[in-house]
């Protein structure tokens, strides 16, 4: 399914803006890379940037809650790991645009449709991350924890999850970076974001570059935030070996 | 608050109490474990009693059911039959987590919490029991010292410690709430032989003052002989082959299996039972640097000393050198003329004393007290006497041995 086939039902307008008349600026008129234009028009991008951040953070947060709950349930019912992984792998392979198209009749245009697709996409990464973390807890640590009298719940929250944190946060980093990228398509579901700006004027380099830079910036900021969280929560990982 | 009798059944009325908490008596009765799908039981009707304050070692070949038997006591494994009584009360009546907080647990793999500091690791059980922070901190500091780690270790993480140091922390964590019973599964098994020996000695010293009831699992008969007040030899299938003191085991193995397991060198192993101070030491002529040689000769001649050489000691009575006839040629004796002294700590087991003597290629070793003061002389012959079959009673009770 090509992008153009989806455009009529999803997005309004087209991918080109005629700037040859107004701008009176040869760089802009020639679709070039114009730093001055970027600075002058920056405020047009802040709204979409904030929207993009919302799309990403909400999707990763919801995806995490679901994946985390499933991973905890699978701790007691090991047989669930296979089916949950397979199901979320199928969700992962559905093309995002196809998902929007399929969801339109159910959830309509807008934020919710975009969220459903983005959340579905994060599940595989996050579920696997939490499971890898929990499965990596040394068995002797678990044995000793039970042996000295921790209840199953204390074992999970005081021992297993803290030890799984590095893997969990690593998965959150991957999920948030990929979601920043995927959220550029949310515009096709009518959910806005920086994708809206990019597809507004695909031929104008200044526009495409500025919108893309903001995507990268958002991804980097989220990445740094998560690294800082990890550093604060897992001091033992930085202790120097004897 | 802790005057409860060791044999009083029922829960401790004050679970926070730790000072002088009495050791527990452990009784296993017809204990049975049959893993699903296994042909035969892993533990088959095992019955034995561990008196309060004693170390009971479960020893036997790999796979004979030692770990299974031990882990049924703190309900890490569900038993399939029989009874386990802790101070007369069946452990199955207790909530497993609550029971385990009352039973120290040390395993070979140690299992420290990698994300917690050493202090937090040691304080695990006290904080589970809800002790006030202050009391936990005090107890943690006390335990660090008890297991020979400096206060600087408190804030470190397990990854920053050596294997031996980690196992010390494992022991400290198990002792934190002063449990009436301690379960130790090959606790020193993964540690290099020199450190293991040191940890064993330290632990035995600790136990002298703590007097806990301990179940200690090992597959190493030498460790069993060294650590155990009583030894339960298990054979495959968790059958109890013999339950006896180390000396009984070495002198009178119940059957061929035990005899083979104990080893053909069991006579030599008896050397690990006695200590240098248990033997009647030989007296010797004590001289000082610069004493007149004639006087030394007259001393040697006057007393009928079993050791034909004078020993030079310093002002604090610490051994310096042996002298022989040749060294008495000068008018006054000089310690620097003499030969090196083999020195044995009074606490050393006879096996170590014997090996010190052999290493020095001499016949005599000087036994010293902890300050290094010479107490008497031990001869290789004296130790060899312990090994003679006719002297078996002597070996079990070397304290009563007389000089001949
Ligand atoms: N969880 C288990 N499931 C099935 N069989 C087991 C299990 N644990 C131990 N066994 C079997 O029970 C026997 C005793 O094992 P174990 O108590 O670990 O012996 P030991 O500690 O003396 O080496 C062995 O044959 C072992 O294979
Ligand atoms: Mg074992």
XYZ file of C-alpha atoms and ligand atoms in Angstrom:
674
model
C 0.000 0.000 0.000
C 1.609 3.259 -1.063
C 1.591 6.432 0.985
C -0.418 8.295 -1.638
C -3.195 5.736 -1.441
C -3.640 6.532 2.226
C -3.429 10.252 1.955
C -6.916 11.129 0.774
C -8.781 9.486 3.653
C -6.221 10.435 6.276
C -4.504 13.720 5.707
C -5.912 16.875 4.333
C -4.114 19.111 1.867
C -1.122 18.033 -0.151
C 2.624 17.730 0.372
C 3.518 20.992 -1.355
C 3.180 24.616 -0.442
C 3.610 27.242 -3.067
C 6.097 29.741 -1.663
C 7.295 31.175 -5.046
C 5.060 34.193 -4.761
C 5.298 35.548 -1.211
C 8.683 34.992 0.338
C 10.770 37.233 -1.835
C 13.768 35.294 -0.654
C 15.767 33.413 -3.250
C 16.916 30.763 -0.793
C 13.356 30.051 0.287
C 12.050 30.286 -3.246
C 14.695 27.790 -4.348
C 13.654 25.273 -1.609
C 17.136 25.649 -0.103
C 18.525 25.219 3.398
C 17.980 28.675 4.891
C 19.157 29.214 8.508
C 17.487 32.621 8.735
C 14.148 31.197 7.652
C 14.492 28.448 10.242
C 15.090 30.958 13.012
C 12.284 33.258 11.857
C 9.756 30.472 11.553
C 10.821 28.434 14.584
C 7.692 29.268 16.584
C 5.560 27.432 14.031
C 7.339 24.256 15.100
C 7.032 24.440 18.881
C 3.389 23.340 18.906
C 4.051 20.261 16.764
C 7.172 19.498 18.829
C 5.203 19.503 22.090
C 2.532 17.370 20.452
C 5.222 14.978 19.224
C 6.647 14.688 22.724
C 3.159 13.956 24.080
C 2.567 11.284 21.472
C 5.879 9.615 22.305
C 5.776 9.844 26.089
C 2.155 8.784 26.440
C 2.636 5.844 24.050
C 5.794 4.619 25.831
C 4.176 5.098 29.246
C 1.023 3.167 28.339
C 3.075 0.534 26.509
C 5.279 0.176 29.573
C 2.384 -0.263 31.991
C 0.887 -2.995 29.784
C 4.191 -4.752 29.051
C 5.279 -4.528 32.703
C 2.003 -5.979 33.958
C 2.199 -8.807 31.424
C 5.825 -9.521 32.347
C 4.936 -9.702 36.060
C 1.984 -11.992 35.362
C 4.286 -14.191 33.284
C 6.651 -14.491 36.275
C 4.255 -16.931 37.929
C 2.797 -18.339 34.699
C 5.827 -19.045 32.573
C 3.775 -20.486 29.738
C 2.517 -16.942 29.002
C 5.936 -15.734 27.868
C 5.746 -17.486 24.488
C 2.231 -16.392 23.473
C 2.714 -12.804 24.709
C 6.003 -12.507 22.817
C 4.478 -13.913 19.643
C 1.424 -11.711 19.846
C 3.441 -8.535 20.434
C 5.810 -9.577 17.631
C 2.862 -9.697 15.253
C 1.764 -6.231 16.396
C 5.349 -5.083 15.845
C 5.317 -6.195 12.204
C 2.034 -4.485 11.213
C 2.997 -1.381 9.199
C 2.023 1.683 11.180
C 0.118 3.247 8.316
C -1.838 0.049 7.811
C -2.701 0.069 11.485
C -4.055 3.624 11.228
C -6.116 2.625 8.243
C -7.549 -0.398 10.017
C -8.307 1.573 13.178
C -10.059 4.474 11.462
C -13.522 2.899 11.445
C -13.172 2.013 15.139
C -11.383 4.882 16.828
C -11.718 7.603 14.219
C -9.131 10.208 13.360
C -6.940 11.662 16.045
C -4.821 11.074 19.111
C -6.433 7.795 20.179
C -5.854 6.058 16.859
C -2.232 7.167 16.839
C -1.768 5.982 20.435
C -3.223 2.541 19.813
C -0.810 1.949 16.953
C 2.233 3.419 18.718
C 1.537 1.558 21.969
C 1.130 -1.723 20.103
C 4.492 -1.098 18.530
C 6.316 -0.629 21.888
C 4.957 -3.788 23.511
C 7.454 -6.252 22.059
C 10.495 -4.176 23.003
C 9.246 -3.421 26.502
C 7.899 -6.881 27.340
C 11.129 -8.481 26.225
C 13.147 -5.896 28.156
C 11.357 -6.537 31.452
C 11.493 -10.318 30.921
C 15.215 -10.236 30.070
C 15.829 -8.209 33.210
C 13.841 -10.547 35.436
C 15.306 -13.677 33.866
C 18.816 -12.284 34.365
C 18.511 -12.111 38.149
C 21.065 -14.627 39.494
C 19.267 -17.760 40.772
C 21.456 -17.855 43.873
C 20.309 -14.331 44.752
C 16.686 -15.448 44.463
C 17.406 -18.571 46.505
C 19.154 -16.581 49.216
C 16.370 -13.988 49.271
C 13.736 -16.657 49.856
C 16.063 -18.453 52.270
C 16.438 -15.457 54.571
C 12.687 -14.931 54.633
C 11.581 -12.505 51.921
C 8.010 -13.114 50.793
C 7.373 -13.554 47.051
C 6.188 -9.960 46.839
C 9.213 -8.602 48.701
C 11.415 -10.723 46.458
C 9.881 -9.157 43.351
C 9.908 -5.506 44.435
C 13.016 -5.448 46.602
C 15.293 -7.792 44.689
C 14.208 -8.871 41.212
C 12.944 -5.545 39.870
C 15.849 -3.438 41.144
C 18.243 -5.944 39.566
C 16.242 -5.917 36.317
C 16.311 -2.095 36.133
C 19.286 -1.764 33.765
C 17.553 -3.988 31.170
C 14.198 -2.336 31.726
C 15.618 1.130 31.212
C 17.601 -0.028 28.183
C 14.309 -1.236 26.659
C 12.627 2.085 27.499
C 15.434 3.893 25.678
C 15.014 1.810 22.536
C 11.222 2.122 22.724
C 11.260 5.893 23.136
C 13.750 6.434 20.281
C 11.779 4.289 17.849
C 8.514 5.843 18.956
C 9.870 9.342 18.262
C 10.539 8.167 14.718
C 7.215 6.371 14.270
C 5.255 9.293 15.689
C 6.163 11.273 12.559
C 3.498 9.109 10.891
C 0.854 10.039 13.491
C -0.057 12.949 11.283
C -1.637 10.450 8.877
C -4.020 9.510 11.666
C -4.771 13.153 12.184
C -2.846 13.296 15.446
C -0.404 16.033 14.488
C 3.201 16.067 15.608
C 6.329 16.972 13.680
C 5.273 14.614 10.879
C 2.587 17.158 10.010
C 5.245 19.786 9.379
C 7.460 17.435 7.354
C 4.674 16.299 5.023
C 3.339 19.851 4.755
C 6.207 20.818 2.512
C 8.334 17.837 1.595
C 10.359 19.635 -1.073
C 11.498 22.533 1.113
C 14.842 21.492 2.638
C 14.673 24.081 5.455
C 11.351 22.670 6.616
C 12.322 19.017 6.402
C 15.677 19.553 8.062
C 14.297 21.667 10.909
C 11.475 19.214 11.656
C 13.874 16.261 11.519
C 16.381 17.991 13.771
C 13.653 18.552 16.319
C 12.803 14.827 16.183
C 16.428 13.956 16.834
C 16.590 16.518 19.625
C 13.498 15.034 21.258
C 14.929 11.512 21.013
C 18.236 12.656 22.518
C 16.542 14.494 25.384
C 14.449 11.428 26.252
C 17.535 9.249 26.010
C 19.507 11.506 28.358
C 16.619 11.674 30.798
C 16.438 7.885 30.950
C 20.201 7.549 31.379
C 20.026 9.975 34.294
C 17.177 8.005 35.848
C 19.220 4.832 35.492
C 22.279 6.419 37.075
C 20.214 7.613 40.001
C 18.437 4.294 40.530
C 21.298 1.827 39.987
C 24.351 3.111 41.854
C 25.672 -0.442 42.277
C 26.266 -0.839 38.554
C 28.949 1.818 38.778
C 30.765 0.308 41.773
C 34.287 -0.632 40.772
C 35.196 -4.307 40.891
C 37.661 -5.489 43.484
C 13.291 -11.038 77.607
C 15.398 -13.940 76.469
C 15.389 -16.237 79.418
C 13.239 -18.679 77.488
C 14.442 -22.223 77.897
C 16.004 -23.758 74.820
C 13.531 -26.604 74.863
C 10.402 -24.565 75.417
C 8.172 -25.198 72.448
C 6.252 -22.404 70.812
C 7.155 -19.139 69.205
C 9.513 -16.699 70.783
C 7.220 -14.238 72.579
C 9.395 -11.356 71.474
C 10.697 -11.902 67.959
C 12.884 -8.791 68.209
C 14.803 -10.225 71.100
C 18.299 -11.170 70.109
C 20.572 -10.884 73.083
C 21.396 -14.372 74.217
C 18.565 -15.918 72.233
C 18.817 -19.621 73.036
C 19.980 -22.104 70.434
C 17.330 -24.502 69.201
C 17.105 -28.271 69.256
C 16.426 -29.780 65.845
C 14.793 -33.177 65.457
C 14.268 -34.954 62.163
C 11.922 -37.932 62.299
C 11.505 -40.308 59.357
C 12.091 -37.427 56.992
C 11.151 -38.353 53.434
C 11.541 -36.659 50.082
C 10.641 -38.317 46.821
C 11.059 -35.984 43.840
C 8.342 -36.505 41.240
C 9.564 -38.800 38.485
C 12.572 -40.078 40.457
C 12.964 -43.854 40.876
C 13.930 -43.664 44.518
C 13.558 -41.138 47.336
C 16.257 -38.435 47.591
C 15.937 -38.590 51.376
C 14.675 -41.809 52.864
C 13.315 -41.904 56.418
C 16.108 -39.800 57.884
C 15.959 -39.496 61.651
C 18.408 -37.658 63.840
C 18.549 -35.073 66.599
C 20.868 -32.089 66.685
C 21.282 -30.955 70.300
C 21.096 -27.225 70.954
C 24.400 -25.422 70.429
C 26.098 -28.153 68.387
C 27.398 -28.281 64.835
C 25.958 -31.248 62.969
C 27.621 -31.965 59.649
C 25.766 -33.774 56.857
C 28.458 -35.432 54.781
C 28.291 -37.871 51.906
C 28.980 -38.241 48.200
C 27.507 -35.780 45.728
C 23.792 -36.354 45.104
C 23.199 -38.313 48.305
C 20.512 -35.921 49.497
C 22.348 -33.576 51.871
C 21.027 -30.361 50.355
C 17.531 -31.781 50.041
C 17.500 -32.820 53.697
C 18.791 -29.428 54.813
C 16.401 -27.383 52.694
C 13.375 -29.202 54.054
C 14.215 -27.737 57.467
C 13.560 -24.134 56.398
C 10.835 -25.284 54.014
C 12.721 -24.288 50.873
C 11.724 -27.803 49.781
C 8.403 -29.379 50.741
C 8.836 -32.705 52.456
C 6.823 -35.770 51.519
C 6.741 -37.341 54.938
C 8.073 -37.374 58.479
C 8.490 -34.567 60.962
C 10.876 -31.685 61.490
C 10.711 -30.292 64.985
C 12.384 -27.054 65.951
C 12.338 -26.821 69.733
C 9.600 -29.424 69.664
C 7.358 -27.569 67.220
C 6.837 -28.771 63.674
C 8.144 -26.293 61.108
C 5.107 -26.958 58.904
C 2.966 -25.152 61.474
C 4.874 -21.970 60.739
C 4.539 -19.438 57.960
C 7.543 -20.173 55.697
C 8.840 -16.581 55.469
C 8.507 -16.053 59.212
C 10.218 -19.398 59.894
C 13.135 -18.561 57.584
C 13.774 -15.250 59.333
C 14.475 -17.331 62.418
C 16.859 -19.709 60.644
C 20.188 -18.431 59.331
C 20.888 -19.535 55.762
C 24.288 -19.667 54.073
C 24.867 -21.231 50.648
C 27.960 -21.953 48.604
C 27.007 -19.404 45.934
C 26.540 -16.906 48.795
C 23.727 -15.057 46.988
C 24.420 -11.580 48.304
C 22.126 -8.891 46.921
C 24.290 -7.186 44.284
C 22.243 -3.962 44.434
C 22.584 -3.527 48.149
C 25.562 -2.361 50.156
C 27.313 -4.737 52.509
C 25.606 -3.058 55.467
C 22.193 -3.430 53.810
C 22.928 -7.058 52.987
C 23.834 -7.825 56.581
C 20.804 -5.928 57.861
C 18.356 -7.824 55.630
C 16.676 -9.965 58.268
C 16.621 -7.304 61.006
C 14.865 -4.924 58.619
C 12.419 -7.652 57.576
C 11.707 -8.070 61.278
C 11.093 -4.351 61.569
C 13.913 -3.473 63.925
C 14.439 0.276 64.430
C 17.049 1.756 62.044
C 19.385 2.619 64.871
C 19.450 -0.923 66.193
C 20.039 -2.323 62.694
C 22.994 0.009 62.186
C 24.522 -1.008 65.519
C 24.008 -4.694 64.821
C 25.494 -4.373 61.335
C 28.611 -2.680 62.665
C 28.937 -5.338 65.344
C 28.655 -8.153 62.807
C 31.167 -6.619 60.398
C 33.655 -6.638 63.226
C 32.660 -10.141 64.295
C 33.444 -11.576 60.859
C 36.681 -9.617 60.624
C 35.737 -6.920 58.111
C 36.537 -3.272 58.774
C 33.832 -0.588 59.044
C 34.932 0.743 55.637
C 33.203 -2.264 54.053
C 29.753 -1.111 55.180
C 29.116 1.143 52.197
C 30.668 -1.087 49.534
C 28.799 -3.293 47.101
C 29.307 -7.086 46.871
C 31.032 -6.770 43.484
C 33.833 -4.869 45.227
C 34.681 -7.780 47.551
C 36.788 -10.914 47.117
C 35.202 -14.364 47.359
C 36.365 -14.868 50.925
C 35.113 -11.446 52.010
C 31.750 -12.105 50.373
C 31.366 -15.372 52.225
C 32.137 -13.559 55.490
C 29.291 -11.183 54.638
C 27.095 -14.194 53.849
C 27.792 -15.559 57.321
C 27.184 -12.153 58.905
C 23.848 -11.832 57.107
C 22.825 -15.252 58.403
C 23.789 -14.353 61.972
C 22.220 -10.886 61.965
C 19.063 -11.667 63.927
C 20.894 -14.164 66.161
C 18.961 -17.149 64.788
C 18.542 -20.177 67.068
C 19.427 -22.406 64.081
C 21.836 -21.932 61.182
C 21.791 -23.903 57.924
C 25.028 -23.837 55.922
C 25.250 -25.600 52.555
C 28.901 -26.062 51.530
C 29.542 -22.491 52.699
C 33.280 -22.602 52.051
C 33.138 -24.895 49.031
C 33.896 -22.325 46.337
C 36.781 -20.666 48.157
C 40.501 -21.293 47.681
C 41.986 -23.779 50.183
C 44.008 -21.258 52.180
C 41.122 -18.834 52.631
C 38.796 -21.765 53.330
C 41.022 -22.950 56.129
C 41.073 -19.459 57.625
C 37.296 -19.069 57.337
C 36.749 -22.469 58.962
C 38.966 -21.517 61.884
C 37.332 -18.127 62.269
C 33.907 -19.682 62.143
C 34.792 -22.258 64.785
C 36.127 -19.502 67.019
C 32.926 -17.527 66.446
C 30.811 -20.545 67.284
C 32.616 -20.989 70.610
C 31.112 -17.708 71.759
C 27.811 -17.863 69.841
C 26.893 -21.477 70.575
C 24.314 -21.654 67.762
C 22.758 -24.900 66.591
C 24.180 -25.500 63.132
C 23.491 -27.894 60.285
C 26.533 -27.818 58.036
C 26.558 -29.608 54.682
C 29.762 -30.696 52.953
C 30.995 -33.495 50.707
C 34.498 -33.161 52.172
C 35.147 -35.611 55.008
C 38.126 -33.567 56.241
C 35.938 -30.488 56.573
C 33.307 -32.594 58.325
C 35.849 -33.878 60.846
C 37.150 -30.390 61.451
C 33.817 -28.600 61.793
C 31.490 -31.174 63.293
C 30.551 -31.875 66.878
C 28.572 -34.681 65.280
C 28.696 -36.066 61.784
C 25.827 -37.632 59.873
C 27.259 -39.727 57.046
C 24.645 -40.111 54.330
C 24.736 -42.589 51.502
C 22.972 -42.203 48.179
C 19.222 -42.082 48.643
C 19.502 -40.057 51.813
C 20.055 -43.087 54.033
C 21.792 -42.340 57.294
C 24.865 -44.591 57.362
C 26.255 -43.381 60.687
C 25.628 -40.561 63.112
C 28.518 -40.099 65.487
C 31.164 -37.779 66.833
C 34.227 -37.335 64.591
C 36.344 -39.508 66.871
C 33.806 -42.348 66.911
C 33.538 -42.146 63.164
C 37.295 -42.462 62.695
C 37.780 -45.155 65.297
C 34.743 -47.235 64.623
C 33.124 -46.820 61.206
C 29.708 -48.496 61.179
C 30.157 -50.349 57.895
C 32.222 -50.685 54.733
C 30.599 -47.662 53.132
C 31.510 -45.366 55.999
C 34.971 -46.898 56.237
C 35.603 -46.271 52.550
C 34.117 -42.797 52.713
C 36.191 -41.852 55.722
C 39.228 -43.077 53.818
C 42.053 -45.545 54.300
C 44.025 -42.758 55.962
C 41.545 -42.494 58.785
C 44.300 -43.108 61.305
C 46.099 -40.050 59.953
C 42.861 -38.096 59.988
C 42.712 -38.593 63.723
C 45.548 -36.131 63.860
C 42.996 -33.488 62.950
C 41.058 -34.224 66.121
C 43.713 -33.484 68.725
C 45.395 -30.178 69.360
C 48.944 -29.477 70.445
C 47.802 -28.267 73.856
C 45.974 -31.564 74.445
C 49.208 -33.542 74.513
C 51.478 -33.741 77.508
C 54.377 -31.524 76.467
C 58.001 -32.357 77.199
C 59.971 -30.126 79.532
C 63.224 -28.569 78.340
C 66.246 -26.589 79.520
C 65.517 -22.897 79.160
C 68.568 -20.653 78.699
C 69.203 -17.063 77.707
C 71.663 -15.412 75.415
C 74.990 -14.911 77.129
C 74.456 -17.549 79.851
C 77.746 -19.305 80.778
C 78.137 -22.519 78.789
C 79.275 -24.479 81.845
C 76.102 -23.578 83.683
C 74.022 -24.701 80.706
C 75.862 -28.043 80.632
C 75.277 -28.562 84.314
C 71.580 -27.812 83.855
C 71.358 -30.402 81.123
C 73.124 -32.978 83.250
C 71.272 -32.210 86.485
C 67.729 -32.616 85.341
C 66.763 -35.705 83.477
C 65.294 -33.792 80.563
C 63.778 -35.757 77.737
C 64.972 -33.126 75.273
C 68.774 -33.301 75.055
C 69.179 -29.736 73.741
C 68.874 -26.385 75.500
C 66.463 -23.821 74.087
C 67.423 -20.154 74.020
C 64.443 -17.934 74.866
C 64.226 -14.145 74.870
C 63.204 -11.880 77.768
C 59.522 -12.585 77.048
C 60.125 -16.334 77.079
C 59.703 -16.640 73.322
C 61.811 -19.352 71.653
C 64.863 -18.086 69.767
C 67.170 -21.000 68.903
C 68.172 -24.562 69.753
C 71.762 -25.138 70.843
C 73.753 -28.330 70.493
C 77.002 -29.555 72.094
C 78.990 -27.821 69.400
C 77.390 -24.451 70.175
C 78.489 -24.767 73.813
C 82.166 -24.606 72.872
C 82.315 -20.896 73.649
C 82.463 -19.623 77.193
C 79.040 -18.038 76.941
C 76.200 -19.160 74.699
C 75.239 -17.126 71.701
C 71.742 -17.485 70.275
C 73.041 -16.654 66.832
C 75.080 -19.897 66.871
C 71.956 -21.986 67.342
C 69.567 -23.476 64.827
C 66.075 -22.468 63.842
C 63.116 -23.505 66.021
C 59.976 -25.146 64.658
C 57.140 -23.308 66.397
C 53.613 -24.650 66.821
C 50.639 -22.747 68.157
C 49.008 -24.459 71.138
C 45.699 -24.381 69.233
C 47.150 -26.070 66.155
C 45.708 -29.472 65.306
C 48.235 -32.297 65.558
C 48.225 -32.762 61.797
C 49.519 -29.229 61.314
C 52.004 -29.623 64.176
C 53.309 -32.797 62.580
C 53.701 -31.156 59.227
C 55.573 -28.220 60.782
C 58.010 -30.644 62.362
C 58.495 -32.475 59.072
C 59.040 -29.234 57.197
C 61.807 -28.183 59.554
C 63.454 -31.630 59.305
C 63.714 -31.772 63.086
C 62.358 -34.001 65.818
C 61.032 -31.339 68.151
C 58.705 -28.387 67.914
C 58.191 -25.755 70.577
C 54.566 -25.165 71.486
C 53.740 -21.532 72.196
C 50.740 -19.682 73.620
C 48.991 -16.891 71.683
C 51.630 -14.390 72.902
C 54.434 -16.576 71.586
C 55.591 -17.742 75.013
C 57.215 -21.202 75.007
C 55.032 -23.722 76.848
C 56.825 -26.964 76.172
C 58.184 -29.238 73.522
C 56.324 -31.606 71.241
C 58.209 -34.458 69.624
C 57.424 -36.251 66.391
C 57.400 -39.517 68.396
C 54.775 -38.101 70.724
C 52.469 -37.392 67.803
C 53.175 -40.748 66.174
C 52.062 -42.443 69.412
C 48.584 -41.018 68.841
C 48.415 -42.981 65.601
C 49.299 -46.376 67.055
C 46.308 -48.714 67.031
C 46.857 -49.715 70.634
C 46.539 -46.140 71.747
C 43.138 -45.510 70.247
C 41.571 -44.485 73.506
C 44.365 -42.036 73.936
C 43.502 -40.426 70.634
C 39.930 -39.780 71.613
C 40.963 -38.271 74.884
C 44.492 -37.030 74.432
C 44.089 -34.688 77.391
C 44.459 -37.580 79.794
C 47.570 -38.899 78.192
C 50.524 -39.276 80.545
C 54.209 -38.932 79.839
C 56.091 -42.156 79.842
N 14.557 -30.166 42.311
C 14.853 -31.460 42.091
N 14.076 -32.229 41.300
C 14.367 -33.516 41.082
N 15.413 -34.165 41.619
C 16.236 -33.459 42.413
C 15.999 -32.077 42.689
N 16.983 -31.632 43.516
C 17.788 -32.693 43.719
N 17.345 -33.800 43.080
C 17.945 -35.148 43.118
O 17.913 -35.591 44.445
C 19.129 -36.228 44.793
C 19.759 -35.526 45.969
O 20.172 -34.233 45.590
P 20.849 -33.217 46.605
O 20.025 -33.148 47.828
O 21.085 -31.952 45.878
O 22.214 -33.957 46.920
P 23.568 -33.415 47.587
O 23.302 -32.064 48.171
O 23.906 -34.437 48.606
O 24.595 -33.364 46.507
C 19.989 -36.203 43.540
O 19.835 -37.438 42.894
C 19.409 -35.100 42.722
O 19.577 -35.345 41.357
Mg 24.261 -30.182 47.669
